[in-house]
Short mmCIF file of C-alpha atoms in Angstrom, two decimals:
data_model
loop_
_atom_site.label_atom_id
_atom_site.label_comp_id
_atom_site.label_asym_id
_atom_site.label_seq_id
_atom_site.Cartn_x
_atom_site.Cartn_y
_atom_site.Cartn_z
CA MET G 1 3.21 -21.60 20.05
CA ALA G 2 0.44 -20.62 17.79
CA THR G 3 -2.74 -20.60 18.36
CA LEU G 4 -4.52 -18.85 16.75
CA LYS G 5 -4.97 -18.55 12.80
CA ALA G 6 -5.05 -15.99 10.26
CA LEU G 7 -5.13 -15.77 6.37
CA VAL G 8 -3.52 -12.78 4.52
CA VAL G 9 -5.25 -12.33 1.07
CA ASP G 10 -3.10 -9.80 -1.39
CA ASP G 11 -2.31 -10.51 -4.98
CA ALA G 12 1.27 -8.39 -4.35
CA SER G 13 3.76 -10.81 -2.84
CA PHE G 14 5.64 -7.66 -0.94
CA VAL G 15 2.33 -6.84 0.57
CA ARG G 16 1.27 -10.16 1.72
CA ASP G 17 4.78 -10.28 3.04
CA LEU G 18 4.97 -7.24 5.36
CA VAL G 19 1.83 -8.00 6.92
CA LYS G 20 2.77 -11.57 7.80
CA ARG G 21 6.27 -10.11 8.92
CA THR G 22 4.59 -7.81 11.26
CA VAL G 23 1.57 -10.07 12.53
CA ARG G 24 4.86 -13.06 12.64
CA GLN G 25 7.29 -10.15 14.88
CA ARG G 26 4.15 -8.68 16.77
CA PHE G 27 1.64 -11.40 18.02
CA PRO G 28 3.90 -14.88 17.72
CA VAL G 29 0.20 -16.65 18.95
CA ILE G 30 -0.87 -16.34 15.46
CA GLU G 31 -0.66 -18.21 12.58
CA THR G 32 -0.69 -17.39 8.78
CA THR G 33 -1.49 -17.94 5.76
CA ASP G 34 -1.28 -16.21 3.03
CA ALA G 35 -3.32 -16.71 -0.73
CA GLN G 36 -3.05 -14.19 -3.90
CA ASN G 37 -6.58 -13.59 -4.82
CA GLY G 38 -10.08 -14.26 -3.47
CA ARG G 39 -10.73 -17.59 -4.97
CA ARG G 40 -7.48 -18.79 -3.92
CA ALA G 41 -8.48 -17.90 -0.06
CA GLN G 42 -12.17 -18.96 -0.36
CA SER G 43 -10.78 -22.42 -1.52
CA LEU G 44 -8.36 -22.35 1.70
CA MET G 45 -10.83 -21.52 3.92
CA SER G 46 -13.38 -23.84 3.03
CA ARG G 47 -11.21 -26.38 4.45
CA THR G 48 -9.24 -24.38 7.14
CA SER G 49 -10.89 -23.45 9.81
CA PHE G 50 -9.49 -19.33 10.39
CA ASP G 51 -9.54 -16.40 12.94
CA LEU G 52 -8.45 -13.64 11.08
CA VAL G 53 -8.27 -12.32 7.81
CA LEU G 54 -6.20 -9.08 6.56
CA CYS G 55 -6.97 -8.59 2.11
CA ASP G 56 -6.93 -6.43 0.18
CA TRP G 57 -9.65 -5.33 -1.98
CA GLU G 58 -7.97 -5.11 -6.79
CA MET G 59 -8.08 -8.19 -6.84
CA PRO G 60 -8.01 -10.75 -10.14
CA GLU G 61 -9.95 -14.04 -9.62
CA MET G 62 -12.55 -13.07 -6.45
CA SER G 63 -12.14 -9.73 -5.33
CA GLY G 64 -12.31 -8.32 -1.57
CA LEU G 65 -14.99 -7.38 -0.99
CA GLU G 66 -16.17 -10.29 -3.39
CA LEU G 67 -14.00 -12.33 -0.26
CA LEU G 68 -16.15 -10.94 2.21
CA GLN G 69 -19.64 -11.22 0.50
CA TRP G 70 -18.63 -14.83 0.72
CA MET G 71 -17.74 -14.96 4.23
CA ARG G 72 -20.52 -13.16 5.77
CA GLN G 73 -23.46 -15.82 4.05
CA GLN G 74 -21.14 -18.72 5.66
CA PRO G 75 -22.40 -19.97 9.26
CA GLN G 76 -18.71 -20.54 10.73
CA TYR G 77 -17.17 -16.91 9.16
CA ALA G 78 -20.23 -14.69 9.60
CA LYS G 79 -18.80 -13.25 12.59
CA VAL G 80 -14.75 -13.58 11.58
CA PRO G 81 -13.29 -9.94 11.81
CA PHE G 82 -12.03 -8.69 8.34
CA ILE G 83 -9.34 -6.18 8.11
CA MET G 84 -9.86 -4.28 4.59
CA ILE G 85 -6.50 -3.47 3.79
CA THR G 86 -6.41 -1.45 0.00
CA SER G 87 -5.14 1.73 -1.29
CA ARG G 88 -8.88 2.78 -2.46
CA GLY G 89 -9.78 5.12 0.68
CA ASP G 90 -12.73 7.17 -0.44
CA LYS G 91 -15.68 7.30 0.80
CA ASP G 92 -18.17 5.41 -1.06
CA HIS G 93 -16.34 2.34 -1.36
CA VAL G 94 -15.71 2.23 2.67
CA ILE G 95 -18.55 2.75 3.32
CA GLU G 96 -20.15 -0.11 0.99
CA ALA G 97 -17.43 -2.11 2.80
CA VAL G 98 -19.07 -1.04 5.91
CA LYS G 99 -22.58 -3.09 4.45
CA GLU G 100 -21.43 -5.86 3.26
CA GLY G 101 -19.66 -6.33 6.90
CA VAL G 102 -16.11 -5.52 7.13
CA SER G 103 -15.28 -5.68 10.99
CA GLU G 104 -12.00 -2.36 9.59
CA TYR G 105 -10.66 -0.77 7.29
CA LEU G 106 -6.74 0.16 6.59
CA GLY G 107 -5.81 2.22 3.83
CA LYS G 108 -2.30 1.00 1.99
CA PRO G 109 0.45 2.27 2.58
CA PHE G 110 -0.12 0.94 6.24
CA SER G 111 2.73 1.24 8.80
CA PRO G 112 3.74 -1.64 11.37
CA GLU G 113 2.10 0.63 14.33
CA GLY G 114 -1.01 0.56 12.05
CA LEU G 115 -1.86 -2.92 11.42
CA SER G 116 -1.29 -3.57 14.75
CA LYS G 117 -3.95 -1.48 16.42
CA LYS G 118 -6.21 -2.79 13.79
CA ILE G 119 -5.50 -6.31 14.61
CA ILE G 120 -6.05 -5.53 18.40
CA LYS G 121 -9.27 -3.53 17.90
CA VAL G 122 -11.29 -7.38 15.98
CA MET G 123 -9.60 -8.99 17.66
CA GLY G 124 -9.72 -8.04 21.65
CA ARG G 125 -10.47 -10.38 24.47
CA ARG G 126 -9.57 -13.42 22.51
CA LEU G 127 -5.76 -12.37 21.51
CA LYS G 128 -5.14 -10.63 24.98
CA ASP G 129 -5.19 -14.19 26.61
CA ALA G 130 -4.13 -16.05 23.83
CA MET G 131 -0.90 -13.50 24.00
CA ASP G 132 -1.40 -14.53 27.90
CA HIS G 133 -1.20 -17.87 28.25
CA GLY G 134 1.74 -17.86 25.90
CA GLY G 135 3.42 -15.48 27.82
CA LYS G 136 4.10 -12.75 25.65
CA SER G 137 3.08 -9.34 26.27
CA MET G 138 1.03 -6.37 24.16
CA ASP G 139 3.04 -3.75 25.72
CA GLY G 140 3.80 -1.15 22.15
CA PRO G 141 3.76 -2.16 18.54
CA VAL G 142 6.47 -3.43 16.97
CA ASP G 143 7.94 -2.25 13.70
CA ALA G 144 7.92 -4.97 11.69
CA PHE G 145 9.77 -3.80 9.55
CA LYS G 146 13.11 -2.71 11.10
CA GLU G 147 15.23 -5.62 10.64
CA SER G 148 15.48 -4.52 7.28
CA ALA G 149 17.77 -2.33 5.56
CA THR G 150 18.48 -0.24 8.74
CA LEU G 151 21.03 1.32 6.82
CA LEU G 152 19.62 2.64 3.79
CA THR G 153 16.42 3.71 5.66
CA GLN G 154 15.65 6.58 6.57
CA LYS G 155 13.43 8.11 9.53
CA ARG G 156 11.03 9.98 10.18
CA ASP G 157 10.99 11.99 13.75
CA VAL G 158 7.60 13.49 13.27
CA PRO G 159 4.94 12.03 10.79
CA GLU G 160 3.12 14.60 8.38
CA PRO G 161 -0.46 14.95 7.95
CA ARG G 162 -1.18 12.63 4.84
CA PRO G 163 -3.25 15.46 2.66
CA GLU G 164 -5.44 13.91 0.37
CA PRO G 165 -3.74 12.47 -3.09
CA SER G 166 -3.81 15.09 -6.19
CA VAL G 167 -2.87 14.37 -9.48
CA ASN G 168 -4.59 17.18 -11.15
CA ALA G 169 -3.43 20.22 -9.87
CA PRO G 170 -3.33 23.17 -10.90
CA ASP G 171 0.52 24.47 -11.73
CA SER G 172 0.82 26.32 -8.83
CA ASP G 173 0.99 23.22 -6.61
CA ASN G 174 3.49 22.13 -8.39
CA PRO G 175 6.89 20.85 -6.91
CA LEU G 176 8.79 21.75 -9.76
CA LEU G 177 7.35 24.33 -11.20
CA ALA G 178 7.51 26.35 -7.30
CA ALA G 179 11.16 26.65 -6.86
CA SER G 180 12.74 29.93 -7.32
CA GLY G 181 14.51 29.89 -10.29
CA PRO G 182 15.04 27.68 -13.42
CA THR G 183 14.23 24.70 -12.80
CA PRO G 184 17.24 22.24 -13.63
CA ALA G 185 17.17 20.27 -16.54
CA ALA G 186 17.90 17.60 -15.13
CA ALA G 187 14.45 17.83 -13.38
CA LYS G 188 12.57 18.61 -16.18
CA PRO G 189 9.52 16.42 -17.37
CA ALA G 190 11.12 14.06 -21.17
CA ALA G 191 10.10 16.24 -24.05
CA ARG G 192 8.48 14.06 -25.28
CA GLY G 193 5.09 14.24 -23.61
CA ALA G 194 3.29 16.48 -21.12
CA MET G 195 4.06 17.21 -17.62
CA SER G 196 2.70 14.31 -15.68
CA LEU G 197 2.14 14.84 -12.20
CA ALA G 198 1.81 12.55 -9.71
CA SER G 199 1.11 11.69 -6.19
CA VAL G 200 2.90 9.59 -4.07
CA ARG G 201 1.93 8.05 -1.35
CA PHE G 202 3.56 6.61 1.96
CA ALA G 203 2.74 5.41 5.52
CA ASP G 204 3.58 8.47 7.52
CA SER G 205 3.48 11.30 3.82
CA THR G 206 2.18 12.21 0.66
CA LEU G 207 4.65 13.79 -2.24
CA LYS G 208 3.30 15.41 -4.81
CA SER G 209 6.26 14.76 -8.13
CA VAL G 210 6.06 14.81 -11.13
CA VAL G 211 6.81 11.24 -13.37
CA LYS G 212 10.35 11.30 -14.99
CA ASP G 213 10.09 8.10 -16.80
CA ILE G 214 7.08 5.71 -16.17
CA ASN G 215 6.84 1.35 -17.39
CA LEU G 216 5.43 -1.68 -16.83
CA THR G 217 7.28 -2.44 -14.01
CA GLU G 218 8.45 1.04 -12.14
CA VAL G 219 7.83 4.67 -12.48
CA ARG G 220 10.78 7.06 -11.42
CA VAL G 221 9.46 10.70 -10.20
CA ILE G 222 11.10 13.75 -9.81
CA ALA G 223 10.00 15.82 -6.62
CA ARG G 224 11.74 18.66 -4.35
CA ARG G 225 13.72 18.22 -1.38
CA ASP G 226 11.48 20.07 1.25
CA GLN G 227 9.85 17.11 0.69
CA VAL G 228 9.21 14.25 4.29
CA PHE G 229 10.78 11.82 2.06
CA PRO G 230 10.70 8.28 2.54
CA GLY G 231 13.34 5.38 2.70
CA ILE G 232 14.45 2.26 0.72
CA LEU G 233 12.24 -0.68 0.67
CA ASP G 234 8.46 1.38 2.33
CA GLN G 235 5.83 0.50 0.44
CA ALA G 236 4.06 3.27 -1.74
CA VAL G 237 0.85 3.75 -3.42
CA VAL G 238 0.77 5.76 -6.73
CA ASP G 239 -1.86 7.51 -7.93
CA ILE G 240 -2.17 8.54 -11.33
CA ASP G 241 -4.54 10.27 -13.36
CA VAL G 242 -5.22 7.44 -16.86
CA GLY G 243 -8.28 9.64 -18.51
CA ASP G 244 -11.29 9.70 -18.46
CA GLY G 245 -11.61 10.58 -14.82
CA GLN G 246 -10.08 7.57 -13.59
CA MET G 247 -7.10 6.72 -11.29
CA ALA G 248 -5.01 4.06 -11.12
CA ARG G 249 -3.99 3.50 -7.50
CA LEU G 250 -0.63 1.59 -7.91
CA ASN G 251 1.06 -0.56 -4.83
CA GLY G 252 4.94 -0.69 -5.08
CA TYR G 253 7.79 0.10 -3.04
CA VAL G 254 11.10 2.40 -2.89
CA HIS G 255 13.49 0.49 -4.74
CA GLN G 256 15.92 3.77 -4.97
CA LEU G 257 16.22 7.72 -4.63
CA GLN G 258 19.03 9.71 -5.87
CA ALA G 259 19.64 13.35 -5.87
CA VAL G 260 18.91 14.96 -9.11
CA ASP G 261 22.31 17.20 -9.59
CA LYS G 262 25.40 16.03 -8.65
CA ARG G 263 26.57 18.06 -5.69
CA GLN G 264 25.13 18.10 -1.97
CA ASP G 265 22.38 20.74 -1.75
CA THR G 266 20.55 19.84 -5.18
CA ASP G 267 16.72 21.51 -4.76
CA PHE G 268 15.93 17.90 -6.10
CA VAL G 269 15.62 13.98 -5.39
CA SER G 270 14.76 11.56 -8.01
CA VAL G 271 12.66 8.54 -6.33
CA THR G 272 12.21 5.13 -8.31
CA ILE G 273 9.23 3.12 -6.86
CA ARG G 274 8.53 -0.31 -8.21
CA PHE G 275 5.33 -1.95 -8.80
CA VAL G 276 3.93 -4.82 -7.29
CA ASP G 277 0.35 -4.76 -8.50
CA GLU G 278 -0.58 -8.26 -10.48
CA ASP G 279 -3.64 -7.10 -10.85
CA PRO G 280 -4.28 -7.57 -14.55
CA LYS G 281 -7.06 -4.19 -14.68
CA LYS G 282 -4.25 -1.55 -13.02
CA MET G 283 -1.89 -3.00 -15.14
CA GLU G 284 -4.61 -2.29 -18.38
CA ASP G 285 -4.86 1.03 -16.66
CA LEU G 286 -0.95 1.63 -16.15
CA SER G 287 -0.01 0.39 -20.37
CA ARG G 288 -2.24 3.24 -21.60
CA PHE G 289 -0.49 6.02 -19.74
CA VAL G 290 2.86 3.98 -20.04
CA ALA G 291 1.25 4.68 -23.44
CA ARG G 292 0.07 7.77 -23.77
CA PHE G 293 2.92 9.29 -21.42
CA ARG G 294 5.48 7.89 -24.36
CA ALA G 295 3.31 9.68 -27.25
CA GLY G 296 3.71 12.88 -25.36
CA GLY G 297 -0.66 13.05 -23.88
CA ARG G 298 -1.67 13.71 -27.98
#
């Protein structure tokens, strides 16, 4: 029986479901409620007491940082653990969240193990006592995603270090131009536009790629086969330079993996990422990039 309550806040229902599933499977003593933005979370928190808040940063109506600031001003929530789960992992944002009283910071995409460790860290003895009282063990995090698409998901044995994402890399870092011999016609970017690089981040790796096509729903990128690839339904964050020094960090999941050539030894793989964000600001940034991409960067 659940004895603790957690509030999951994210504008993307896909991400909320992943967080809730991890918490439910790993910590059955925690009951989860979700909200699509900070304003809705604020309303729920005014009516119900929560023992833990797991929150995104960028959301419409009220951001995660604004919710955190409001929380710390409420006597009943002044010391309640708050885990910021976001794709904004640069130093300045981390420092800003720490100043406002964040308990822990978890970058997207996250693994079930990573999320579990953060929850254990901020909940401490209270969570352990609740688990012990319920006869549950906290030994060894459970992979909350194993129940979904087991046959379709490619598992990685050894995680690679995650380099800093960069979409402004020189041509020498281009995963397609680095290939030996001529680039296959099928792997070349659309003739209508200049080559656009994208860094696609997963829980255990970063994929350097070239944007083949993009719209407001999804992006299709081409990447060299010699990199570490994700599995179907894995979380992803697509970092795209939208101009004027601005970076759009779009949350999504792997919708499709496909060989570029109709042969087993193809050098390139096509990856389709389906976006899940509902933040109007992100959609505005994406719209500008799509228009520029289709106009050929002119």
